[in-house]
Short mmCIF file of C-alpha atoms in Angstrom, two decimals:
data_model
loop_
_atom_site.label_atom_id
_atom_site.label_comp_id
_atom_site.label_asym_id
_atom_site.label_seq_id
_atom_site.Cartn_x
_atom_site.Cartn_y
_atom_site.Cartn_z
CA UNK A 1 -20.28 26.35 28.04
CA UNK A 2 -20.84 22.73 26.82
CA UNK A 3 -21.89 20.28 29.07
CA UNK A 4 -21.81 16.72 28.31
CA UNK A 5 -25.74 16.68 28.17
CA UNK A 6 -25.55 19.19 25.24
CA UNK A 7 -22.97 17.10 23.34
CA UNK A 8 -25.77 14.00 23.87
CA UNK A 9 -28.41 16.13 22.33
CA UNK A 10 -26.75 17.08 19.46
CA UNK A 11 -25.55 13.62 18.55
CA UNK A 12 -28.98 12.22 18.90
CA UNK A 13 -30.01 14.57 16.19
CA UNK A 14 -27.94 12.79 13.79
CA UNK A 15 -29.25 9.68 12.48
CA UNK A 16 -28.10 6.74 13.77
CA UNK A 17 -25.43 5.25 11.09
CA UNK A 18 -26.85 0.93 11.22
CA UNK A 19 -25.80 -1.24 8.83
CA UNK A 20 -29.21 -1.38 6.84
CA UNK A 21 -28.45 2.89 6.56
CA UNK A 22 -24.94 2.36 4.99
CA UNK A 23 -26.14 -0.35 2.55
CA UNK A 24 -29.81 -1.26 1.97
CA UNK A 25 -28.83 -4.30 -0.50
CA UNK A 26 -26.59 -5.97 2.31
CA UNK A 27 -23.56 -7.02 1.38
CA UNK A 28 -23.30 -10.83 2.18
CA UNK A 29 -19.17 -10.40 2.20
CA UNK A 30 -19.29 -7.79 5.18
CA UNK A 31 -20.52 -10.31 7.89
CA UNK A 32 -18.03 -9.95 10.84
CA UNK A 33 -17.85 -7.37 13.00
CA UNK A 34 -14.71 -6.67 16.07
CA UNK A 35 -11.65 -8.76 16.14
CA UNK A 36 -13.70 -11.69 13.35
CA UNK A 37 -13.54 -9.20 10.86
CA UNK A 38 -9.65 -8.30 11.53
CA UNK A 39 -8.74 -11.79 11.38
CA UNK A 40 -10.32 -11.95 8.08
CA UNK A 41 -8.66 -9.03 7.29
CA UNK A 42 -5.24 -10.11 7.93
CA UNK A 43 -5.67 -13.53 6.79
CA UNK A 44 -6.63 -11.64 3.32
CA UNK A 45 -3.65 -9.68 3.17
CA UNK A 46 -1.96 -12.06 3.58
CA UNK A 47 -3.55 -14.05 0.64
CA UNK A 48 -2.66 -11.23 -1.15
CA UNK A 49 1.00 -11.11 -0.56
CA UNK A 50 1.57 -14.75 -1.39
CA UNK A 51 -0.39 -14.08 -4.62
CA UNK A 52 1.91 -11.76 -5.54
CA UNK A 53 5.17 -13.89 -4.75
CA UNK A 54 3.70 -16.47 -6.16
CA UNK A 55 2.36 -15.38 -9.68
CA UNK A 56 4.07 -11.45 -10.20
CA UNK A 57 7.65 -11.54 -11.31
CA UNK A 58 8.11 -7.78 -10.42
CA UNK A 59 7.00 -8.05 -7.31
CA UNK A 60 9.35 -10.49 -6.69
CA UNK A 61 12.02 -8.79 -8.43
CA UNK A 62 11.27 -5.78 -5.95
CA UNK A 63 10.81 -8.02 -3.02
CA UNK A 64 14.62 -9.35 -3.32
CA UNK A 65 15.93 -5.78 -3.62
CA UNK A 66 13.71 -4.77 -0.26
CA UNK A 67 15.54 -8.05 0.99
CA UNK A 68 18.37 -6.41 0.22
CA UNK A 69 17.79 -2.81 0.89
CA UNK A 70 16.51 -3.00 4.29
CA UNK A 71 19.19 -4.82 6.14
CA UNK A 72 21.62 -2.26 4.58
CA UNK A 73 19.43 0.61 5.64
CA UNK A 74 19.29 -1.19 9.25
CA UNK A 75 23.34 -0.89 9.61
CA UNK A 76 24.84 2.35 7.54
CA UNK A 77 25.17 5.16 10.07
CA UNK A 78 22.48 7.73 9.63
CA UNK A 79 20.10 9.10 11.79
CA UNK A 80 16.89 7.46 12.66
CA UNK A 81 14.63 10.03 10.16
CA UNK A 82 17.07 9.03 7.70
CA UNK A 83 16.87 5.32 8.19
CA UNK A 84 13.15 5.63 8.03
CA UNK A 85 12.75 7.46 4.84
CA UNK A 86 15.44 4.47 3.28
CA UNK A 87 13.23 1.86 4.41
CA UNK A 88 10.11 3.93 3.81
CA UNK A 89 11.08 4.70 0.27
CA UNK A 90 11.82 0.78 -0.31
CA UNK A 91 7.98 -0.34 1.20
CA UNK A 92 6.13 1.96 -1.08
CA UNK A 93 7.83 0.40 -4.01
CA UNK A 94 5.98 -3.18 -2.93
CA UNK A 95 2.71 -1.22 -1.79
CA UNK A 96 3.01 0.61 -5.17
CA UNK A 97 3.86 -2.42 -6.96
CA UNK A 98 0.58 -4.48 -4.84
CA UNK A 99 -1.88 -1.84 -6.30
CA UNK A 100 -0.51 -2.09 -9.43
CA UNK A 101 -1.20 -5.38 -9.59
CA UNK A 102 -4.31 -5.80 -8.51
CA UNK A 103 -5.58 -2.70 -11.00
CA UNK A 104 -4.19 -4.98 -13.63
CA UNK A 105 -6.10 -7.64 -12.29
CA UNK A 106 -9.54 -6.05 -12.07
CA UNK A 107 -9.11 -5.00 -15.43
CA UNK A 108 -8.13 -8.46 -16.76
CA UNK A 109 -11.15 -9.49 -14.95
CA UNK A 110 -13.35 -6.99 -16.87
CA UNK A 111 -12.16 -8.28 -19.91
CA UNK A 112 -9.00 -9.70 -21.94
CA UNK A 113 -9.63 -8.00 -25.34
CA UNK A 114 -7.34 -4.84 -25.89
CA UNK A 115 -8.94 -1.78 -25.25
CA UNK A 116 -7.81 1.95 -24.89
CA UNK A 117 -9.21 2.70 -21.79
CA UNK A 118 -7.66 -0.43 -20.36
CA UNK A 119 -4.34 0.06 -21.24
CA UNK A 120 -4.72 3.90 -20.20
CA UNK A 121 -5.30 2.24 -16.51
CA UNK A 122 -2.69 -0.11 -16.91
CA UNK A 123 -0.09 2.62 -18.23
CA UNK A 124 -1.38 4.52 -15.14
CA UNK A 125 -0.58 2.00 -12.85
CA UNK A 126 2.67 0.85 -14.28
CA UNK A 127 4.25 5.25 -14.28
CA UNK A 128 3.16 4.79 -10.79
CA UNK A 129 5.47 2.26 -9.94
CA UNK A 130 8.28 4.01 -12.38
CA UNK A 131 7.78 7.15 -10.09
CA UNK A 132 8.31 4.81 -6.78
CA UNK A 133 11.33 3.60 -7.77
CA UNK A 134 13.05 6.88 -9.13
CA UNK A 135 11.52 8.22 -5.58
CA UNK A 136 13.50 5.14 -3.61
CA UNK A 137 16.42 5.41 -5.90
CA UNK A 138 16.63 9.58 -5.51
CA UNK A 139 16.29 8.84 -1.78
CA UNK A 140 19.04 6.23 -1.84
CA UNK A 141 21.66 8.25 -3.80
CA UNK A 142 21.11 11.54 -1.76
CA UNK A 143 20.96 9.69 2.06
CA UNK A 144 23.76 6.92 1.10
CA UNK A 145 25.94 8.55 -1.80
CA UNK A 146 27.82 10.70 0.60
CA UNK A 147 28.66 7.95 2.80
CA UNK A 148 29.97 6.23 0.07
CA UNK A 149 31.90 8.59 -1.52
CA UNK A 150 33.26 9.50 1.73
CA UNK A 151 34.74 5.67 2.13
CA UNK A 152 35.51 4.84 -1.24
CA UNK A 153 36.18 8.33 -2.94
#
């Protein structure tokens, strides 16, 4: 049987994981530590989000129809698992659409000149956000479509 003393020994004969082990170089961006580094966290998100308000017109364009979307799924009549994979299906659109961008962004950092590899990774990225929205739409036709036929059909 284990005792707590044997679970101690083990772990001590791991090494001990400090910052210097995980990255020798030190990387002068990971400073805080605890709640400083989940401020910075959020506050970076949150750059992040206003970025893409601000400068990405399909982000926007999916941002309205979430504005839209959720409300609606927060009122039809359908049970709870239902109402979560509406809304659920509308969020990964934007958290799709977020990566998307910012894949097009590292490689427009990289470089502006057309190259094959770069618009593989941008094709990539963009039939990722064509399968999010045939996902949301799917889930929208096959939760709400029978509601609505059933009132208007």
């Amino acid at each position: 049987m284990a005792t707590v003393g044997s679970y101690l020994e083990r772990a001590r004969i791991l090494p001990n994981p400090s910052s210097s082990d995980r990255d020798p170089q030190g990387n002068p961006y990971k400073t805080n530590r605890g709640l400083a580094r989940a401020w910075r966290a959020l506050l970076h998100s949150y750059s992040g989000i206003r970025y893409a308000i601000l400068e990405e017109s399909a982000f926007r364009q999916e941002l309205t129809l979430a504005a839209i979307l959720i409300p609606v799924a927060a009122v039809i009549p359908v049970s709870a698992v239902e109402r979560l994979l509406l809304i659920g299906s509308v969020l990964l659109v934007l958290i799709v659409e977020l990566l998307n961008s910012s894949v097009e962004a590292a490689i427009d950092r990289i470089s502006l000149e057309k190259h094959e590899l770069s618009k593989r990774a941008k094709d990539f990225g963009s039939a990722a956000v064509l399968m999010a929205l045939c996902l949301c739409g799917l889930t929208w036709l096959l939760l709400v479509g029978p509601l609505l036929l059933a009132r208007f059909g």
